[in-house]
CSV table of C-alpha atoms in Angstrom, one decimal:
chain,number,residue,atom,x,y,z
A,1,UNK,CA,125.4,28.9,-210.3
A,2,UNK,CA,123.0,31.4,-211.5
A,3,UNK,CA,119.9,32.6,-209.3
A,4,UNK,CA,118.4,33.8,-212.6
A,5,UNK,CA,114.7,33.3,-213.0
A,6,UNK,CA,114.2,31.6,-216.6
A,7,UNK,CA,111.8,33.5,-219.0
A,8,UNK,CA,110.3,31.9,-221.6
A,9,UNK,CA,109.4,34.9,-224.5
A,10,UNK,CA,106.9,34.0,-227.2
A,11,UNK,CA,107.0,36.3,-230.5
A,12,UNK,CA,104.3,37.4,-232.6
A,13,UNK,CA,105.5,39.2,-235.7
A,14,UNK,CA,108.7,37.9,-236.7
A,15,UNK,CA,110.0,40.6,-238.2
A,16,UNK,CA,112.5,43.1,-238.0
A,17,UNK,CA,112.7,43.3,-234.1
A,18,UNK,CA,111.4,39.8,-233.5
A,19,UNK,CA,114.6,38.8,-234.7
A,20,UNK,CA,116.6,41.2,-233.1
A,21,UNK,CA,115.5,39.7,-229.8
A,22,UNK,CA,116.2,36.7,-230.2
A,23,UNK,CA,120.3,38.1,-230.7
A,24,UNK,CA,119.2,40.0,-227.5
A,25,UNK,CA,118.9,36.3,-225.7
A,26,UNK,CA,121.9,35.1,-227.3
A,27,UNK,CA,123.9,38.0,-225.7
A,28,UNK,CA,122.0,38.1,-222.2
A,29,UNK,CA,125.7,36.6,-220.7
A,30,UNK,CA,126.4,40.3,-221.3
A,31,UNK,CA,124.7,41.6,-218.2
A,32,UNK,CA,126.2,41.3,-214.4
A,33,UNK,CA,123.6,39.6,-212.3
A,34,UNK,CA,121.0,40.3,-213.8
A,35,UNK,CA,117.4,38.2,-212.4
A,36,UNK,CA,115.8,37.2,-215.6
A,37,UNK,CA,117.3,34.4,-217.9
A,38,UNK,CA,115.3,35.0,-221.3
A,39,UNK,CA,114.7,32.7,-224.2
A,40,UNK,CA,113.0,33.1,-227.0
A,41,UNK,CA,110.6,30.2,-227.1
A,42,UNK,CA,107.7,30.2,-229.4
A,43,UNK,CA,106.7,32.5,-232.7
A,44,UNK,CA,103.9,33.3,-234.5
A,45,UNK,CA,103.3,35.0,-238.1
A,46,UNK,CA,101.1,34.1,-240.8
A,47,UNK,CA,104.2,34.7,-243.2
A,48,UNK,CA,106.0,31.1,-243.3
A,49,UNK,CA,109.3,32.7,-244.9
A,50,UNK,CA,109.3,34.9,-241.9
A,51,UNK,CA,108.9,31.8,-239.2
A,52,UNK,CA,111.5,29.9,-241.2
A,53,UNK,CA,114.2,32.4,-239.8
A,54,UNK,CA,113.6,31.2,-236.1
A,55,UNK,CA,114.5,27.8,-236.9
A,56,UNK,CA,118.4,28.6,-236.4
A,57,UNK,CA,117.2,29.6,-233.2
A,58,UNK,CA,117.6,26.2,-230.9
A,59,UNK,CA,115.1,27.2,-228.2
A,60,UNK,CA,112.1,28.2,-230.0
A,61,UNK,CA,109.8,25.1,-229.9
A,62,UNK,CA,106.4,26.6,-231.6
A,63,UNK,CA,105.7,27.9,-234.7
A,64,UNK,CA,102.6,29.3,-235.1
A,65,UNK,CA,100.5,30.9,-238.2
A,66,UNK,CA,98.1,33.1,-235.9
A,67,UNK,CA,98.9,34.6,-232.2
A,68,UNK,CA,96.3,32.9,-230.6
A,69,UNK,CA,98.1,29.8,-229.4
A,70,UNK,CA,101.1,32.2,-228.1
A,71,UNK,CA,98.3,34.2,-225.6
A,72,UNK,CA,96.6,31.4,-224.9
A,73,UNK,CA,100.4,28.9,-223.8
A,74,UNK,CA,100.7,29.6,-220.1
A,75,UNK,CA,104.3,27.6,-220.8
A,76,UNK,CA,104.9,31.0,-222.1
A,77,UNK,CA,106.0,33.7,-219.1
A,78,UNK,CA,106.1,37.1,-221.6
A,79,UNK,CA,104.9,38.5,-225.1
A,80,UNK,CA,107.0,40.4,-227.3
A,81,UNK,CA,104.0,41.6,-229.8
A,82,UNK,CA,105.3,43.3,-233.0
A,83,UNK,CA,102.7,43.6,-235.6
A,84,UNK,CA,101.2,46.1,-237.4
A,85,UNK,CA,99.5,48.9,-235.4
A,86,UNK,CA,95.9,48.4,-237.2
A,87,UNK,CA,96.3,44.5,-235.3
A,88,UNK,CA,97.5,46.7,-231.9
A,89,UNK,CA,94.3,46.8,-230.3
A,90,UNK,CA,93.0,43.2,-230.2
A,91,UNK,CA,96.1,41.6,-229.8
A,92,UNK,CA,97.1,43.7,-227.1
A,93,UNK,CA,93.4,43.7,-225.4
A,94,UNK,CA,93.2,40.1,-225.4
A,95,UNK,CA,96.8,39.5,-224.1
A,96,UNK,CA,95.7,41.6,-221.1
A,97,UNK,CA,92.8,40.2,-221.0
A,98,UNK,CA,94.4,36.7,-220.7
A,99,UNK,CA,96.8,38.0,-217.7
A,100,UNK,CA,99.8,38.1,-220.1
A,101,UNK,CA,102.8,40.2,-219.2
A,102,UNK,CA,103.7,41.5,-223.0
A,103,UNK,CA,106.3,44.1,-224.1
A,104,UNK,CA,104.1,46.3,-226.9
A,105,UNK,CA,105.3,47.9,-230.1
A,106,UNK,CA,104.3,51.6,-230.5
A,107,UNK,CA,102.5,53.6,-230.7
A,108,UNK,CA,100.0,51.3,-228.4
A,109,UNK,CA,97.1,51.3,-230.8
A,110,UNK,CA,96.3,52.6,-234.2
A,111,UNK,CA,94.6,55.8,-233.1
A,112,UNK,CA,93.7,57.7,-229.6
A,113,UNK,CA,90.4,55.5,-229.0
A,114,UNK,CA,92.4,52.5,-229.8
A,115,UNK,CA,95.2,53.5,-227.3
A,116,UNK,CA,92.5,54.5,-225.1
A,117,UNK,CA,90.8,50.8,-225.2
A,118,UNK,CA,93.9,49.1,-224.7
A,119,UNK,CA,95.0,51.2,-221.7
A,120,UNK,CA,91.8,50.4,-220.2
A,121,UNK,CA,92.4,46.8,-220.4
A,122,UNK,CA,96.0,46.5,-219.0
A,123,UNK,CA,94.8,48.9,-216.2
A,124,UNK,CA,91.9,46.3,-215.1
A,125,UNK,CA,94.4,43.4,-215.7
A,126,UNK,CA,97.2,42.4,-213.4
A,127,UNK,CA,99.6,41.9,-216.6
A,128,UNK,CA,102.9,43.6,-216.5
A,129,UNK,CA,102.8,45.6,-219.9
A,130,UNK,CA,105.3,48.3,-221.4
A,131,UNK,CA,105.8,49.7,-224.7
A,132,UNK,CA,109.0,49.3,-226.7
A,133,UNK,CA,111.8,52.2,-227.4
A,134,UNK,CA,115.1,51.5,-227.3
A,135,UNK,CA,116.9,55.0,-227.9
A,136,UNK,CA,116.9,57.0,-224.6
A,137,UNK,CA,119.0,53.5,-222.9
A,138,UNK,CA,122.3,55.1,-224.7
A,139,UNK,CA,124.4,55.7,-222.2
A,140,UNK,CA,124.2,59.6,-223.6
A,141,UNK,CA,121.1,59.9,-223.5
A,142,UNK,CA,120.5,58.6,-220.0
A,143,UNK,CA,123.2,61.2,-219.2
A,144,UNK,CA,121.1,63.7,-221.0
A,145,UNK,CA,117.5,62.7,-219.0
A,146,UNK,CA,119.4,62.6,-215.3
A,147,UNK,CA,121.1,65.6,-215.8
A,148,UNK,CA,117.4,67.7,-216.6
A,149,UNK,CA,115.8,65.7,-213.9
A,150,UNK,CA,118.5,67.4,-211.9
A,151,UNK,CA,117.3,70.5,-212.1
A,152,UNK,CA,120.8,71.8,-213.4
A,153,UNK,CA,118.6,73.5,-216.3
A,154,UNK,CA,117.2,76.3,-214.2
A,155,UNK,CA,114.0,77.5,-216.0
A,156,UNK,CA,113.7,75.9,-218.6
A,157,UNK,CA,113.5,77.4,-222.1
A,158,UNK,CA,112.9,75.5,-224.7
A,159,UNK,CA,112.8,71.4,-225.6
A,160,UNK,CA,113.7,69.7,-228.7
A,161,UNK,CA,113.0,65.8,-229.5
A,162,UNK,CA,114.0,64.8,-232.8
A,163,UNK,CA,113.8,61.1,-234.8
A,164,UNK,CA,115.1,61.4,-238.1
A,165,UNK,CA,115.6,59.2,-240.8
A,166,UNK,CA,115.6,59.1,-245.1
A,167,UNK,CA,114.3,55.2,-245.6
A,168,UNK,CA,111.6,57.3,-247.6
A,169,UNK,CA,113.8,60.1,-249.7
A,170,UNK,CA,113.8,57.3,-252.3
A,171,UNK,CA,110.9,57.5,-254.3
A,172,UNK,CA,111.0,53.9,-256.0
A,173,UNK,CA,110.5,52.2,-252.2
A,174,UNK,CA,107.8,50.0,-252.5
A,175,UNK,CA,104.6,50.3,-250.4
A,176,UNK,CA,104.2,49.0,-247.5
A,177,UNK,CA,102.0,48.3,-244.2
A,178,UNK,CA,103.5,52.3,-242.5
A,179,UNK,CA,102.7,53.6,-245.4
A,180,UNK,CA,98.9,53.4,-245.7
A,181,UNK,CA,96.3,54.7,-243.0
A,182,UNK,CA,94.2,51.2,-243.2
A,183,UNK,CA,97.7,49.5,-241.8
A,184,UNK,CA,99.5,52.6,-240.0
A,185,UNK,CA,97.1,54.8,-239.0
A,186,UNK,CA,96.1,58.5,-239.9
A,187,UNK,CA,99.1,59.9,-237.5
A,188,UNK,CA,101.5,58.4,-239.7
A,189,UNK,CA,104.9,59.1,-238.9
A,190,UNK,CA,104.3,59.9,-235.6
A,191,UNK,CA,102.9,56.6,-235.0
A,192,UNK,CA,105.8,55.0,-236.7
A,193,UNK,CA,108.7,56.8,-234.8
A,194,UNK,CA,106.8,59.4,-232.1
A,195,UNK,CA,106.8,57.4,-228.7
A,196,UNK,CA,110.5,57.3,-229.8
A,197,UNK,CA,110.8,61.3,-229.3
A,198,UNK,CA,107.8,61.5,-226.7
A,199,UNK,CA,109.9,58.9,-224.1
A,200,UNK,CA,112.3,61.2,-222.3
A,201,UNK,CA,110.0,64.3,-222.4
A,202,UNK,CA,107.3,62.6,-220.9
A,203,UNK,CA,108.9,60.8,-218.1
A,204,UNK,CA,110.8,64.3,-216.9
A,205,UNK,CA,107.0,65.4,-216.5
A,206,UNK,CA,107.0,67.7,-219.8
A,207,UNK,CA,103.5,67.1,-220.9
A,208,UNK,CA,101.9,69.7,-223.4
A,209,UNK,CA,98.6,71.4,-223.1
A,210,UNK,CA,99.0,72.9,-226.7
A,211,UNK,CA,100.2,71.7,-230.0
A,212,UNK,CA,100.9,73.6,-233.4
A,213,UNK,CA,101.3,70.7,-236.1
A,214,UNK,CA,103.1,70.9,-239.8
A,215,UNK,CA,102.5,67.5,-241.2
A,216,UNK,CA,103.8,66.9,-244.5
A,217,UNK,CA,103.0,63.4,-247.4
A,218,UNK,CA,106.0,63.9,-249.6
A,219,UNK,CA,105.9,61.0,-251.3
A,220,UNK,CA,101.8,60.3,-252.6
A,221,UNK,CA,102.5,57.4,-254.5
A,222,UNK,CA,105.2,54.6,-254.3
A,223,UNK,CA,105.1,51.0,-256.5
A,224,UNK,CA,102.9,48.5,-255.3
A,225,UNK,CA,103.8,44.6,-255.6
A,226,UNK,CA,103.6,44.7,-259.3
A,227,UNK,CA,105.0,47.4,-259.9
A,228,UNK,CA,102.1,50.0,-260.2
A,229,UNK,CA,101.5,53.1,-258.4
A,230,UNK,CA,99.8,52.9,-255.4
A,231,UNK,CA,98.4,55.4,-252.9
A,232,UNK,CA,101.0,56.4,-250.6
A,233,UNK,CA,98.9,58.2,-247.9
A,234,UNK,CA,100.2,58.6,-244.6
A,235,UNK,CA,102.8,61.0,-243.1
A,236,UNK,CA,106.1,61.6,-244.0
A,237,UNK,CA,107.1,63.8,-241.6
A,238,UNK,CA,106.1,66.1,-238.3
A,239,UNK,CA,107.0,68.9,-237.0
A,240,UNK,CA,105.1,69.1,-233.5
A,241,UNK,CA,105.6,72.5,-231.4
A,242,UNK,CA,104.4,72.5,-228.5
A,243,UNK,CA,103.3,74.7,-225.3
A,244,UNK,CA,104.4,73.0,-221.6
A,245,UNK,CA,102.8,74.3,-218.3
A,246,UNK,CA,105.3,75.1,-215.0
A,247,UNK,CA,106.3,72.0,-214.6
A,248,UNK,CA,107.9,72.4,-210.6
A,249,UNK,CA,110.2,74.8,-209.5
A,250,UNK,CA,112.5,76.9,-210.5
A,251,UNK,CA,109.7,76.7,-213.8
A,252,UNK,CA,107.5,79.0,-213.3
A,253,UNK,CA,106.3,79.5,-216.7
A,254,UNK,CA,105.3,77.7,-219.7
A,255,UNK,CA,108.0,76.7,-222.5
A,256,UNK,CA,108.1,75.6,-225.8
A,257,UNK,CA,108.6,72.0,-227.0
A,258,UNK,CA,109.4,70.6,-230.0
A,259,UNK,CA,108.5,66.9,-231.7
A,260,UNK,CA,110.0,66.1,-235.3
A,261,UNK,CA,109.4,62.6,-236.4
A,262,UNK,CA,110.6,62.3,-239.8
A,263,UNK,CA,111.1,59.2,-242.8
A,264,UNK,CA,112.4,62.0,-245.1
A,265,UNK,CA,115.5,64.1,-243.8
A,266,UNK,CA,118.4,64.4,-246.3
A,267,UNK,CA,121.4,63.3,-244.5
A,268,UNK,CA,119.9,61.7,-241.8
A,269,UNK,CA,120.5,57.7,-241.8
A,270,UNK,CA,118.0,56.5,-238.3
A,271,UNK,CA,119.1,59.8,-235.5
A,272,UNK,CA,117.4,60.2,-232.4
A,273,UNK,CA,118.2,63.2,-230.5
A,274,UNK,CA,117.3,65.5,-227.3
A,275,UNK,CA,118.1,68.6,-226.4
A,276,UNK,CA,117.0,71.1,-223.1
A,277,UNK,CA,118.0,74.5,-222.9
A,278,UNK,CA,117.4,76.4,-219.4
A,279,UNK,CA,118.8,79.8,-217.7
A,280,UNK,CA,121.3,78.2,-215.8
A,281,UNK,CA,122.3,75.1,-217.9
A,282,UNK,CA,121.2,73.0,-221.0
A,283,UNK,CA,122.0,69.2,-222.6
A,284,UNK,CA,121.8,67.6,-225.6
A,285,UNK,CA,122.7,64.1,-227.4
A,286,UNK,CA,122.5,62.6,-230.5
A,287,UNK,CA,122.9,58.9,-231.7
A,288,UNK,CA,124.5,60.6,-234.9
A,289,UNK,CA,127.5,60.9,-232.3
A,290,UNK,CA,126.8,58.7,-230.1
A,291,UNK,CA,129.6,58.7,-227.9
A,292,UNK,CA,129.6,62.0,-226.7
A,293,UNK,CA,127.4,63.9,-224.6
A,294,UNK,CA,127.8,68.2,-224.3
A,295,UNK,CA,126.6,70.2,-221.6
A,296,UNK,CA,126.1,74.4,-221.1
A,297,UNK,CA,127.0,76.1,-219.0
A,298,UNK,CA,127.8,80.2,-218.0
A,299,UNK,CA,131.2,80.2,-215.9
A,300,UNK,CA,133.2,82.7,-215.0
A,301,UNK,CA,131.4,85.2,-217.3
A,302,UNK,CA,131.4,83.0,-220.0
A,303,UNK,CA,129.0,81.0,-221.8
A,304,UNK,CA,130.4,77.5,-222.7
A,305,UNK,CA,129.3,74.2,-224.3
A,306,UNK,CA,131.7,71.3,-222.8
A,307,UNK,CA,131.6,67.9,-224.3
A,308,UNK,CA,131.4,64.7,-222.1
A,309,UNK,CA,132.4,61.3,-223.2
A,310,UNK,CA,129.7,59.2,-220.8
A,311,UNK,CA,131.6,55.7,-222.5
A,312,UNK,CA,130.1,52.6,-222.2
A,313,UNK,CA,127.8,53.1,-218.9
A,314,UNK,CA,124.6,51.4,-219.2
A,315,UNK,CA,121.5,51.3,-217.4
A,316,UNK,CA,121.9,47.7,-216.2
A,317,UNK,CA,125.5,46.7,-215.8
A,318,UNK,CA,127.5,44.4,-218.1
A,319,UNK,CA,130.7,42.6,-218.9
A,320,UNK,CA,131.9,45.3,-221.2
A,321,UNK,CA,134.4,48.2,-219.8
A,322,UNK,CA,133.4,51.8,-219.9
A,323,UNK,CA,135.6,52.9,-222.4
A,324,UNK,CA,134.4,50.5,-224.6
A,325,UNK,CA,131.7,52.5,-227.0
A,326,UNK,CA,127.7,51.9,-227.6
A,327,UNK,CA,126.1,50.7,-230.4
A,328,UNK,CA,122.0,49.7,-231.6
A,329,UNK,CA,122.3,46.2,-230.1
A,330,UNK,CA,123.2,47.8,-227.0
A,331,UNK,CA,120.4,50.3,-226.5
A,332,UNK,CA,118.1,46.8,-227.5
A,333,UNK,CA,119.8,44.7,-225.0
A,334,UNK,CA,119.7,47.3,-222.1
A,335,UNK,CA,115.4,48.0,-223.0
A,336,UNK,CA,115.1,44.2,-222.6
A,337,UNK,CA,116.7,44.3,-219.4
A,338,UNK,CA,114.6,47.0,-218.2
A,339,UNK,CA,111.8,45.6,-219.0
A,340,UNK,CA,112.3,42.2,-217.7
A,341,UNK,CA,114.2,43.7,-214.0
A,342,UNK,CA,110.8,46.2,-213.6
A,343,UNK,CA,109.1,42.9,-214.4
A,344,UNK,CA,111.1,41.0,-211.5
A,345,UNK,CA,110.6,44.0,-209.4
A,346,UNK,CA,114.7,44.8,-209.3
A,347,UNK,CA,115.1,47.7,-211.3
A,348,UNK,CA,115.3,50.2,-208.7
A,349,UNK,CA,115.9,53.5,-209.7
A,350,UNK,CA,117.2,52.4,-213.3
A,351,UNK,CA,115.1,53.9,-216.3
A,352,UNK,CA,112.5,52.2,-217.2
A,353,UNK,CA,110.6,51.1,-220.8
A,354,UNK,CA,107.7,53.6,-222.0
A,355,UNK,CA,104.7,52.9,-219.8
A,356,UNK,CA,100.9,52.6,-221.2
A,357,UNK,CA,100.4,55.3,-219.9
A,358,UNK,CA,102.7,57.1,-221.8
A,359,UNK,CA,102.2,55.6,-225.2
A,360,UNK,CA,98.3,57.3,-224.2
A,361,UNK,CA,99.8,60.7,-223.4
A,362,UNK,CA,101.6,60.5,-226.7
A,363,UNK,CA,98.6,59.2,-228.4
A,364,UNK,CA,96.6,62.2,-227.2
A,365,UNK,CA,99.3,64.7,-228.5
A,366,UNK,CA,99.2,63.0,-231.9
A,367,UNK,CA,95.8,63.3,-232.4
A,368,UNK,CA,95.7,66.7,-231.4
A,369,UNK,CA,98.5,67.0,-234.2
A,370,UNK,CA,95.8,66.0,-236.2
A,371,UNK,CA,93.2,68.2,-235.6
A,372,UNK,CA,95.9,71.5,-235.2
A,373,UNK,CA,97.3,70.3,-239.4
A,374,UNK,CA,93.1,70.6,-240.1
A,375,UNK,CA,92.7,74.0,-238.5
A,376,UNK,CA,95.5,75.5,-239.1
A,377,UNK,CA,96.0,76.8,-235.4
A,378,UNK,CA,97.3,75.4,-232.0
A,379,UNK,CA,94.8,72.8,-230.8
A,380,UNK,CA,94.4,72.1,-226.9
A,381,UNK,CA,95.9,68.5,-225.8
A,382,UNK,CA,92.8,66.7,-224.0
């Protein structure tokens, strides 16, 4: 029989990702031993076509217009809150508030004071919160973080983080709520897809203290609900380099970091990637090939790029062999179980989901993004 502790999830926002966890619960069997049983149990959305969709799913028991009734259920053990980031900061404020352990959706507020607020409520709360971004659990890419952490790099050189899609490249896309700085924000695409590229970075310690941004709106206009043009105003894409202090040793000197977050890059289809490059080795993975992982190193004189096949190795352990390969439902699956082992205090030394803390260091980089694209010069990181 199993010892695993139920957990009873209640959604607000049932989009996209609301849905996708709920195919998350339906899979749990997956994982070996794992201490947390979730179901998905309650949802809340003001859109009634978008609450219909839970009714195939057998365990959710309340459907809700407004997320009030969700933060206030204390039948309800956790919070998965996916809305749009201008409802971030009293959502997430009062779920703290309320003692609710919640699972946030980036970028953790609409702006830096936002971020800031919200972060200062979890802090003097004892809720168990952490922000959601599923792409450094491939199996690659946990290869990729272990092996910097390492310190296999040497000094390191130079860092590159990259999220790239083209949902935007066609110019008939309706608008929508990422598209406007009321909904999205004035970061944009950074607040859209940057805690994505800032994850791995920031938990190996590579904070910047400088940023050079290049932020570009391709796309100033896209139809609105009746066909119209409407202001298209945010972000398209970002090109974010940055300056990193000595981080320990053998770095004893500052490198350079780059951030891309882009909605508009021609052959891309939704690529996360990382790469480090140091004296004495380097790494780098891409979900574009996803199951492989390449490694440098100088040997014997020469200078050589070897390519790994890490297989299906995940941070929590499941049913399926290692030679099986990795997919998006995977990546999802293994941040749920992150988050909800940290939560049960059994994830050990697994990786973990982006902490608050994080989502605030990224917040401050983006906003320094913003006032380096205004200048026109590298802009300190406060």
């Amino acid at each position: 029989m199993s010892t695993a502790a139920p957990v009873r999830i209640g959604v607000v926002g049932c989009g996209l990702m609301g849905r996708e966890l709920a195919a998350v619960c339906g899979r749990w069997s997956q994982l070996i031993d794992h201490p947390s049983a979730p179901q998905v149990v309650a949802v809340a959305d003001p859109n009634p076509a978008a609450r219909e969709w839970f009714r195939r799913v057998s365990t959710v028991e309340t459907f809700a217009d407004d997320w009030r009734p969700l933060v206030d259920d204390a039948g309800i053990d956790v919070l998965y809150l996916a809305v749009p980031h201008n409802l971030h900061e009293e959502l997430y404020v009062a779920a703290a508030q309320g003692g609710r352990d919640y699972l946030g959706e980036k970028p953790f507020g609409i702006d830096l004071a936002s971020a800031e607020r919200i972060v200062a409520a979890v802090d003097a709360s004892d809720s168990f919160v952490r922000v959601s971004s599923e792409f450094p659990f491939f199996p690659g890419a946990l290869r990729a973080h272990a092996y910097a952490a390492s310190g296999a790099l040497g000094e390191i050189l130079d860092v590159r983080s990259q999220f790239a899609h083209s949902s935007d490249i066609d110019r008939g896309k309706g608008i929508n709520w990422k598209r406007r700085v009321e909904t999205c924000g004035e970061i944009g695409v950074m607040g859209d897809l940057g805690v994505h590229v800032a994850h791995v970075p920031l938990r190996l310690g590579y904070r910047p203290e400088t940023v050079y941004a290049m932020l570009d709106n391709v796309v100033t206009e896209r139809p609105g609900p009746d066909g119209s043009p409407v202001e298209c105003d945010t972000w398209d894409n970002a090109l974010l380099a940055c300056r990193v202090p000595p981080t320990s040793e053998p770095t004893a000197r500052q490198f350079s970091m780059l951030w891309e977050t882009r909605r508009i890059a021609p052959g891309q289809t939704n690529s996360w990637s990382f790469e480090a490059l140091g004296m004495d080795g380097g790494v780098r993975f891409s979900t574009r090939q996803p199951t492989t992982l390449q490694r440098f190193a100088r040997r014997d004189g020469e200078q050589l790029w070897e390519e790994v096949q890490p297989g299906n190795v995940s941070a929590w352990p499941s049913i399926s062999g290692g030679i099986f390969e990795f997919g998006f439902s995977d990546a999802l699956l293994q941040m749920w179980a992150s988050y909800l082992a940290e939560r049960a205090g059994s994830l050990g030394d697994r990786f973990g989901t982006v902490t608050p803390q994080e989502a605030l260091d990224a917040h401050r980089v983006f906003d320094a993004a913003l006032r380096s694209n205004t200048s026109g010069r590298a802009e300190p990181i406060d």
